[in-house]
PDB file of C-alpha atoms and ligand atoms in Angstrom:
ATOM      1  CA  MET A1370      41.530  48.680  21.495  1.00 84.00           C
ATOM      2  CA  SER A1371      42.346  48.293  18.349  1.00 92.00           C
ATOM      3  CA  ALA A1372      45.179  45.641  18.311  1.00 95.00           C
ATOM      4  CA  LEU A1373      43.233  43.623  21.406  1.00 96.00           C
ATOM      5  CA  ILE A1374      39.988  43.439  18.141  1.00 97.00           C
ATOM      6  CA  GLU A1375      42.739  42.302  15.555  1.00 97.00           C
ATOM      7  CA  GLN A1376      44.176  40.097  17.916  1.00 97.00           C
ATOM      8  CA  ALA A1377      40.898  38.589  18.709  1.00 98.00           C
ATOM      9  CA  VAL A1378      40.077  38.198  14.557  1.00 98.00           C
ATOM     10  CA  SER A1379      43.010  36.643  13.856  1.00 98.00           C
ATOM     11  CA  LEU A1380      42.806  33.294  16.579  1.00 98.00           C
ATOM     12  CA  LEU A1381      38.716  33.825  15.046  1.00 98.00           C
ATOM     13  CA  LYS A1382      40.312  33.263  11.546  1.00 98.00           C
ATOM     14  CA  GLN A1383      42.497  30.835  13.142  1.00 98.00           C
ATOM     15  CA  ALA A1384      40.227  28.524  14.196  1.00 98.00           C
ATOM     16  CA  LYS A1385      38.106  28.728  11.454  1.00 98.00           C
ATOM     17  CA  GLU A1386      40.643  28.044   9.194  1.00 97.00           C
ATOM     18  CA  THR A1387      41.862  25.408  10.975  1.00 97.00           C
ATOM     19  CA  HIS A1388      38.415  23.719  12.237  1.00 97.00           C
ATOM     20  CA  GLY A1389      36.699  24.647   9.409  1.00 97.00           C
ATOM     21  CA  ASP A1390      32.561  22.822   9.682  1.00 96.00           C
ATOM     22  CA  GLY A1391      34.063  21.612  12.679  1.00 97.00           C
ATOM     23  CA  LEU A1392      33.952  24.726  14.553  1.00 97.00           C
ATOM     24  CA  VAL A1393      31.141  25.983  16.636  1.00 95.00           C
ATOM     25  CA  TYR A1394      30.218  28.859  19.147  1.00 96.00           C
ATOM     26  CA  PRO A1395      28.292  28.257  22.540  1.00 94.00           C
ATOM     27  CA  CYS A1396      27.129  31.622  22.959  1.00 94.00           C
ATOM     28  CA  SER A1397      26.659  32.850  27.129  1.00 88.00           C
ATOM     29  CA  MET A1398      24.679  35.751  25.380  1.00 92.00           C
ATOM     30  CA  GLY A1399      25.991  38.041  27.660  1.00 90.00           C
ATOM     31  CA  LEU A1400      28.975  41.185  26.594  1.00 92.00           C
ATOM     32  CA  GLU A1401      31.481  39.010  25.855  1.00 94.00           C
ATOM     33  CA  GLY A1402      28.916  37.197  23.406  1.00 95.00           C
ATOM     34  CA  SER A1403      27.728  40.506  21.941  1.00 97.00           C
ATOM     35  CA  VAL A1404      31.280  40.835  21.142  1.00 97.00           C
ATOM     36  CA  MET A1405      32.078  38.104  19.613  1.00 98.00           C
ATOM     37  CA  VAL A1406      28.843  38.002  17.779  1.00 98.00           C
ATOM     38  CA  ASP A1407      29.885  40.888  15.942  1.00 98.00           C
ATOM     39  CA  LEU A1408      33.023  39.844  15.424  1.00 98.00           C
ATOM     40  CA  ILE A1409      32.426  37.090  13.538  1.00 98.00           C
ATOM     41  CA  ASN A1410      29.634  38.590  11.773  1.00 97.00           C
ATOM     42  CA  LYS A1411      30.814  42.112  11.084  1.00 96.00           C
ATOM     43  CA  ASN A1412      34.364  39.402   9.453  1.00 97.00           C
ATOM     44  CA  SER A1413      32.072  37.551   7.234  1.00 97.00           C
ATOM     45  CA  LEU A1414      33.717  34.047   9.023  1.00 96.00           C
ATOM     46  CA  ASP A1415      30.393  31.468   9.121  1.00 95.00           C
ATOM     47  CA  ILE A1416      31.011  30.317  12.369  1.00 97.00           C
ATOM     48  CA  PRO A1417      27.599  28.294  13.767  1.00 96.00           C
ATOM     49  CA  ILE A1418      26.193  30.795  16.858  1.00 97.00           C
ATOM     50  CA  MET A1419      24.771  28.488  19.296  1.00 96.00           C
ATOM     51  CA  THR A1420      23.406  28.887  22.983  1.00 96.00           C
ATOM     52  CA  LEU A1421      21.875  26.656  25.650  1.00 95.00           C
ATOM     53  CA  ASP A1422      17.890  27.408  26.825  1.00 97.00           C
ATOM     54  CA  THR A1423      18.283  25.817  29.912  1.00 96.00           C
ATOM     55  CA  GLY A1424      13.996  26.568  30.411  1.00 97.00           C
ATOM     56  CA  ARG A1425      14.958  29.138  33.285  1.00 96.00           C
ATOM     57  CA  LEU A1426      16.527  31.855  31.038  1.00 96.00           C
ATOM     58  CA  PRO A1427      15.625  35.509  32.161  1.00 95.00           C
ATOM     59  CA  GLN A1428      13.585  37.652  29.249  1.00 96.00           C
ATOM     60  CA  ALA A1429      16.414  39.645  28.478  1.00 95.00           C
ATOM     61  CA  THR A1430      18.458  37.394  27.333  1.00 96.00           C
ATOM     62  CA  TYR A1431      15.858  35.887  24.699  1.00 97.00           C
ATOM     63  CA  ASP A1432      15.618  39.420  23.878  1.00 97.00           C
ATOM     64  CA  VAL A1433      19.326  39.657  22.677  1.00 97.00           C
ATOM     65  CA  ILE A1434      19.364  36.605  20.597  1.00 98.00           C
ATOM     66  CA  SER A1435      16.125  38.148  19.077  1.00 98.00           C
ATOM     67  CA  ALA A1436      17.967  41.055  18.797  1.00 98.00           C
ATOM     68  CA  PHE A1437      21.003  38.995  17.290  1.00 98.00           C
ATOM     69  CA  GLU A1438      18.892  37.349  14.508  1.00 98.00           C
ATOM     70  CA  ALA A1439      17.521  40.612  13.136  1.00 98.00           C
ATOM     71  CA  ARG A1440      20.737  42.503  13.244  1.00 97.00           C
ATOM     72  CA  TYR A1441      23.134  40.185  11.148  1.00 97.00           C
ATOM     73  CA  GLY A1442      20.601  38.105   9.534  1.00 97.00           C
ATOM     74  CA  ILE A1443      21.467  34.820  11.270  1.00 97.00           C
ATOM     75  CA  ARG A1444      19.374  31.703  12.962  1.00 97.00           C
ATOM     76  CA  VAL A1445      20.956  31.165  16.436  1.00 97.00           C
ATOM     77  CA  GLN A1446      20.731  27.483  16.740  1.00 97.00           C
ATOM     78  CA  VAL A1447      19.396  26.831  20.467  1.00 97.00           C
ATOM     79  CA  LEU A1448      19.775  23.645  22.328  1.00 96.00           C
ATOM     80  CA  PHE A1449      17.549  22.100  25.156  1.00 97.00           C
ATOM     81  CA  PRO A1450      17.827  20.029  27.523  1.00 98.00           C
ATOM     82  CA  ASP A1451      16.224  16.411  27.485  1.00 97.00           C
ATOM     83  CA  CYS A1452      12.708  16.674  29.204  1.00 97.00           C
ATOM     84  CA  HIS A1453      12.458  13.602  30.466  1.00 98.00           C
ATOM     85  CA  GLU A1454      15.599  14.365  32.196  1.00 98.00           C
ATOM     86  CA  VAL A1455      13.980  17.038  33.344  1.00 98.00           C
ATOM     87  CA  GLU A1456      10.873  15.859  34.480  1.00 98.00           C
ATOM     88  CA  ALA A1457      12.558  13.219  36.560  1.00 98.00           C
ATOM     89  CA  MET A1458      15.042  15.654  38.052  1.00 98.00           C
ATOM     90  CA  VAL A1459      12.246  17.933  38.744  1.00 98.00           C
ATOM     91  CA  ARG A1460       9.718  15.164  40.400  1.00 98.00           C
ATOM     92  CA  GLU A1461      12.953  13.575  42.530  1.00 98.00           C
ATOM     93  CA  HIS A1462      14.076  17.509  43.899  1.00 97.00           C
ATOM     94  CA  GLY A1463      11.687  19.814  43.590  1.00 97.00           C
ATOM     95  CA  VAL A1464      11.812  22.854  40.806  1.00 96.00           C
ATOM     96  CA  ASN A1465      14.430  24.742  43.034  1.00 96.00           C
ATOM     97  CA  LEU A1466      16.785  21.947  43.817  1.00 96.00           C
ATOM     98  CA  PHE A1467      19.750  24.603  42.934  1.00 93.00           C
ATOM     99  CA  ARG A1468      19.029  25.513  46.644  1.00 92.00           C
ATOM    100  CA  THR A1469      19.391  22.377  48.060  1.00 93.00           C
ATOM    101  CA  SER A1470      22.923  21.298  47.747  1.00 92.00           C
ATOM    102  CA  VAL A1471      26.000  21.836  45.720  1.00 92.00           C
ATOM    103  CA  GLU A1472      25.504  19.068  44.491  1.00 94.00           C
ATOM    104  CA  LEU A1473      22.533  19.223  43.210  1.00 95.00           C
ATOM    105  CA  ARG A1474      23.167  22.459  41.924  1.00 94.00           C
ATOM    106  CA  LYS A1475      25.474  20.901  39.675  1.00 94.00           C
ATOM    107  CA  SER A1476      23.343  18.151  38.511  1.00 96.00           C
ATOM    108  CA  CYS A1477      21.083  20.788  37.597  1.00 96.00           C
ATOM    109  CA  CYS A1478      23.429  22.142  35.438  1.00 95.00           C
ATOM    110  CA  GLU A1479      25.058  19.040  34.141  1.00 96.00           C
ATOM    111  CA  ILE A1480      21.231  18.136  33.192  1.00 97.00           C
ATOM    112  CA  ARG A1481      20.079  21.429  31.835  1.00 97.00           C
ATOM    113  CA  LYS A1482      23.476  22.851  30.466  1.00 94.00           C
ATOM    114  CA  ILE A1483      26.199  20.368  29.597  1.00 92.00           C
ATOM    115  CA  ARG A1484      24.494  17.286  28.425  1.00 94.00           C
ATOM    116  CA  PRO A1485      22.812  19.963  25.310  1.00 94.00           C
ATOM    117  CA  LEU A1486      26.490  20.983  25.014  1.00 90.00           C
ATOM    118  CA  MET A1487      27.713  18.080  24.844  1.00 89.00           C
ATOM    119  CA  ARG A1488      25.525  16.289  22.415  1.00 91.00           C
ATOM    120  CA  ALA A1489      26.204  19.496  20.336  1.00 89.00           C
ATOM    121  CA  LEU A1490      29.551  19.322  20.361  1.00 89.00           C
ATOM    122  CA  GLU A1491      29.761  15.698  19.047  1.00 90.00           C
ATOM    123  CA  GLY A1492      31.983  15.422  16.146  1.00 92.00           C
ATOM    124  CA  LYS A1493      33.217  18.988  16.244  1.00 94.00           C
ATOM    125  CA  GLU A1494      36.616  19.734  16.746  1.00 95.00           C
ATOM    126  CA  ALA A1495      36.467  23.334  18.676  1.00 96.00           C
ATOM    127  CA  TRP A1496      34.753  25.674  20.128  1.00 94.00           C
ATOM    128  CA  ILE A1497      35.208  28.952  21.132  1.00 95.00           C
ATOM    129  CA  THR A1498      34.675  30.446  24.023  1.00 92.00           C
ATOM    130  CA  GLY A1499      33.777  34.482  25.152  1.00 92.00           C
ATOM    131  CA  ARG A1500      35.951  33.689  28.412  1.00 90.00           C
ATOM    132  CA  ARG A1501      38.483  36.591  30.048  1.00 91.00           C
ATOM    133  CA  ARG A1502      40.948  36.200  31.843  1.00 89.00           C
ATOM    134  CA  GLN A1503      40.152  39.331  34.290  1.00 84.00           C
ATOM    135  CA  GLN A1504      36.860  37.470  34.761  1.00 75.00           C
ATOM    136  CA  SER A1505      37.743  35.395  38.183  1.00 67.00           C
ATOM    137  CA  LYS A1506      40.815  33.873  39.983  1.00 68.00           C
ATOM    138  CA  GLY A1507      40.073  30.490  38.206  1.00 68.00           C
ATOM    139  CA  ARG A1508      40.625  32.010  35.054  1.00 73.00           C
ATOM    140  CA  SER A1509      43.996  33.985  35.803  1.00 74.00           C
ATOM    141  CA  ASP A1510      45.823  31.131  34.043  1.00 82.00           C
ATOM    142  CA  LEU A1511      44.043  30.164  30.714  1.00 86.00           C
ATOM    143  CA  GLN A1512      45.555  30.327  27.776  1.00 91.00           C
ATOM    144  CA  PHE A1513      44.119  31.927  23.647  1.00 95.00           C
ATOM    145  CA  ILE A1514      44.142  27.781  22.531  1.00 96.00           C
ATOM    146  CA  GLU A1515      43.816  25.165  24.640  1.00 94.00           C
ATOM    147  CA  THR A1516      43.081  20.964  24.336  1.00 91.00           C
ATOM    148  CA  ASP A1517      40.810  18.926  26.355  1.00 76.00           C
ATOM    149  CA  PRO A1518      43.311  16.527  28.102  1.00 73.00           C
ATOM    150  CA  VAL A1519      41.128  13.822  27.103  1.00 62.00           C
ATOM    151  CA  TYR A1520      39.522  13.672  23.532  1.00 65.00           C
ATOM    152  CA  GLY A1521      41.393  16.827  22.049  1.00 77.00           C
ATOM    153  CA  LEU A1522      38.971  18.918  21.440  1.00 90.00           C
ATOM    154  CA  LYS A1523      40.473  22.295  21.103  1.00 94.00           C
ATOM    155  CA  LYS A1524      39.088  25.824  22.755  1.00 94.00           C
ATOM    156  CA  TYR A1525      39.904  28.901  21.768  1.00 96.00           C
ATOM    157  CA  ASN A1526      39.596  31.912  23.534  1.00 96.00           C
ATOM    158  CA  PRO A1527      39.253  35.231  21.449  1.00 97.00           C
ATOM    159  CA  LEU A1528      38.979  37.919  24.143  1.00 97.00           C
ATOM    160  CA  LEU A1529      41.792  36.295  26.489  1.00 95.00           C
ATOM    161  CA  GLU A1530      43.218  39.458  27.417  1.00 94.00           C
ATOM    162  CA  TRP A1531      40.026  41.818  26.886  1.00 96.00           C
ATOM    163  CA  SER A1532      39.306  43.800  30.321  1.00 93.00           C
ATOM    164  CA  LEU A1533      35.429  44.614  31.237  1.00 89.00           C
ATOM    165  CA  ASP A1534      36.261  48.421  29.790  1.00 93.00           C
ATOM    166  CA  ASP A1535      37.203  46.720  26.643  1.00 96.00           C
ATOM    167  CA  VAL A1536      34.178  44.538  26.089  1.00 95.00           C
ATOM    168  CA  SER A1537      32.232  47.092  27.303  1.00 94.00           C
ATOM    169  CA  GLU A1538      33.565  50.104  25.301  1.00 96.00           C
ATOM    170  CA  TYR A1539      33.241  47.751  22.072  1.00 97.00           C
ATOM    171  CA  VAL A1540      29.482  46.879  22.229  1.00 97.00           C
ATOM    172  CA  ARG A1541      29.166  50.473  23.296  1.00 97.00           C
ATOM    173  CA  ALA A1542      31.157  51.993  20.164  1.00 97.00           C
ATOM    174  CA  ASN A1543      29.887  49.488  17.564  1.00 97.00           C
ATOM    175  CA  ALA A1544      26.088  49.752  19.160  1.00 97.00           C
ATOM    176  CA  VAL A1545      26.218  46.082  19.328  1.00 98.00           C
ATOM    177  CA  PRO A1546      22.921  44.382  20.902  1.00 97.00           C
ATOM    178  CA  TYR A1547      23.610  43.558  24.450  1.00 96.00           C
ATOM    179  CA  ASN A1548      21.892  42.248  27.550  1.00 94.00           C
ATOM    180  CA  ARG A1549      19.759  44.778  29.216  1.00 93.00           C
ATOM    181  CA  LEU A1550      20.774  42.822  32.424  1.00 91.00           C
ATOM    182  CA  HIS A1551      24.245  43.957  32.182  1.00 90.00           C
ATOM    183  CA  ASP A1552      22.731  47.513  32.818  1.00 91.00           C
ATOM    184  CA  ALA A1553      21.608  46.856  36.001  1.00 88.00           C
ATOM    185  CA  HIS A1554      24.655  45.462  37.062  1.00 84.00           C
ATOM    186  CA  TYR A1555      24.560  42.043  36.110  1.00 84.00           C
ATOM    187  CA  HIS A1556      28.273  40.710  34.499  1.00 78.00           C
ATOM    188  CA  SER A1557      27.888  37.102  34.673  1.00 77.00           C
ATOM    189  CA  ILE A1558      24.358  35.981  33.045  1.00 82.00           C
ATOM    190  CA  GLY A1559      23.098  32.649  33.218  1.00 88.00           C
ATOM    191  CA  CYS A1560      19.908  30.920  34.667  1.00 94.00           C
ATOM    192  CA  GLU A1561      17.389  33.570  35.883  1.00 92.00           C
ATOM    193  CA  CYS A1562      17.406  31.747  39.574  1.00 92.00           C
ATOM    194  CA  CYS A1563      21.283  31.501  39.731  1.00 90.00           C
ATOM    195  CA  THR A1564      22.183  35.148  38.549  1.00 87.00           C
ATOM    196  CA  ARG A1565      22.287  38.107  40.520  1.00 84.00           C
ATOM    197  CA  ALA A1566      23.769  41.482  40.352  1.00 82.00           C
ATOM    198  CA  ILE A1567      26.881  42.139  41.624  1.00 79.00           C
ATOM    199  CA  SER A1568      28.401  45.396  44.231  1.00 74.00           C
ATOM    200  CA  MET A1569      31.625  47.249  43.431  1.00 70.00           C
ATOM    201  CA  GLY A1570      34.741  45.611  44.472  1.00 71.00           C
ATOM    202  CA  GLU A1571      33.265  42.010  43.526  1.00 72.00           C
ATOM    203  CA  ASP A1572      34.524  39.452  41.717  1.00 70.00           C
ATOM    204  CA  GLU A1573      32.983  39.408  38.510  1.00 62.00           C
ATOM    205  CA  ARG A1574      31.513  36.197  38.653  1.00 66.00           C
ATOM    206  CA  ALA A1575      30.110  36.565  42.097  1.00 70.00           C
ATOM    207  CA  GLY A1576      26.955  37.046  40.611  1.00 72.00           C
ATOM    208  CA  ARG A1577      26.434  33.043  40.153  1.00 72.00           C
ATOM    209  CA  TRP A1578      26.097  30.618  42.919  1.00 72.00           C
ATOM    210  CA  TRP A1579      26.818  33.008  45.338  1.00 76.00           C
ATOM    211  CA  TRP A1580      24.553  31.408  48.005  1.00 75.00           C
ATOM    212  CA  GLU A1581      27.507  28.236  47.761  1.00 79.00           C
ATOM    213  CA  ASN A1582      31.054  29.176  49.577  1.00 62.00           C
ATOM    214  CA  ASP A1583      33.643  30.798  46.937  1.00 56.00           C
ATOM    215  CA  ASP A1584      36.003  27.826  46.653  1.00 54.00           C
ATOM    216  CA  GLY A1585      36.976  28.452  43.460  1.00 44.00           C
ATOM    217  CA  ALA A1586      33.621  25.971  42.336  1.00 48.00           C
ATOM    218  CA  ALA A1587      31.687  28.779  41.123  1.00 52.00           C
ATOM    219  CA  GLU A1588      31.559  27.492  37.399  1.00 58.00           C
ATOM    220  CA  CYS A1589      29.480  24.825  35.900  1.00 58.00           C
ATOM    221  CA  GLY A1590      31.672  22.419  34.567  1.00 56.00           C
ATOM    222  CA  LEU A1591      31.393  23.408  31.005  1.00 59.00           C
ATOM    223  CA  HIS A1592      34.991  25.096  31.532  1.00 55.00           C
ATOM    224  CA  VAL A1593      36.410  23.267  34.266  1.00 49.00           C
ATOM    225  CA  MET A1594      36.412  19.942  33.172  1.00 45.00           C
ATOM    226  CA  SER A1595      37.488  17.498  30.492  1.00 46.00           C
ATOM    227  CA  LEU A1596      34.843  16.507  28.300  1.00 47.00           C
ATOM    228  CA  LYS A1597      35.628  12.563  29.808  1.00 40.00           C
ATOM    229  CA  GLU A1598      34.436  13.872  33.014  1.00 40.00           C
ATOM    230  CA  VAL A1599      31.637  16.328  31.805  1.00 41.00           C
ATOM    231  CA  THR A1600      30.004  12.990  29.866  1.00 35.00           C
ATOM    232  CA  GLY A1601      30.677  10.530  32.087  1.00 33.00           C
ATOM    233  CA  ASP A1602      30.550  10.384  36.359  1.00 26.00           C
ATOM    234  CA  ILE A1603      30.359  13.852  37.090  1.00 25.00           C
ATOM    235  CA  GLU A1604      31.280  15.757  40.273  1.00 27.00           C
ATOM    236  CA  ASP A1605      32.089  18.655  39.116  1.00 27.00           C
ATOM    237  CA  GLY A1606      30.357  21.395  37.984  1.00 28.00           C
ATOM    238  CA  GLU A1607      28.422  24.891  35.228  1.00 31.00           C
ATOM    239  CA  GLY A1608      27.828  26.350  31.920  1.00 35.00           C
ATOM    240  CA  ILE A1609      28.926  28.641  29.430  1.00 48.00           C
TER     241      ILE A1609
HETATM  242  S1  SF4 B  78      22.532  27.521  36.479  1.00 93.25           S
HETATM  243 FE1  SF4 B  78      20.866  27.190  38.294  1.00 93.25          FE
HETATM  244  S2  SF4 B  78      19.060  26.731  36.843  1.00 93.25           S
HETATM  245 FE2  SF4 B  78      20.991  26.967  35.515  1.00 93.25          FE
HETATM  246  S3  SF4 B  78      21.294  25.215  34.965  1.00 93.25           S
HETATM  247 FE3  SF4 B  78      22.607  26.058  36.829  1.00 93.25          FE
HETATM  248  S4  SF4 B  78      22.053  25.520  38.683  1.00 93.25           S
HETATM  249 FE4  SF4 B  78      20.382  25.284  37.218  1.00 93.25          FE
END
């Protein structure tokens, strides 16, 4: 465990030294987020922590944001979607459009998550993610540092080699605030309507968009696409 912590802190420091104010951490407020927020603050790394409020989050996620702010004396930067875009989308397709088709689900993720994140990343050089190789088949080839193929924005993955047990142990051992939905067998936590608990043996991300076919498309687009695709004509899609 101590080697994993050293590895993660070392990568965070490298990212901060390399990119300075051009570095941000968009946090999903899941278990990995708890580890990262603790590592950033415990090591006084001064990396801004932001999160997306899609308007469909569970109360447990707001509670963990508040708990982080109280514990570390920080203010999490909360990003919201453009209200006119959300209103137009809901007017045309209804409040539960994400159940209608994969395309509408991806449109919802684009408007509520991807566009606000892209706004927040404007002018930045790099971002931190909480992704781990073990989270899903689609994440097995991740590297510690990746580069967007079009714009060159760097992505740092400090928890790359952590297992779910490592993450849980760190949170428990350091009494870090965490999203209480994890106690109810939620692993990947996003919008309340698109997240469910998973059973033993299921892929960690099986709790997201479970009504869709598992063809590897269970990503919201923030991590599977180049920025050009995300900001332009989006055809694939998810979140943090
Ligand atoms: S996770 Fe669901 S509700 Fe949230 S932005 Fe994506 S489709 Fe919309």
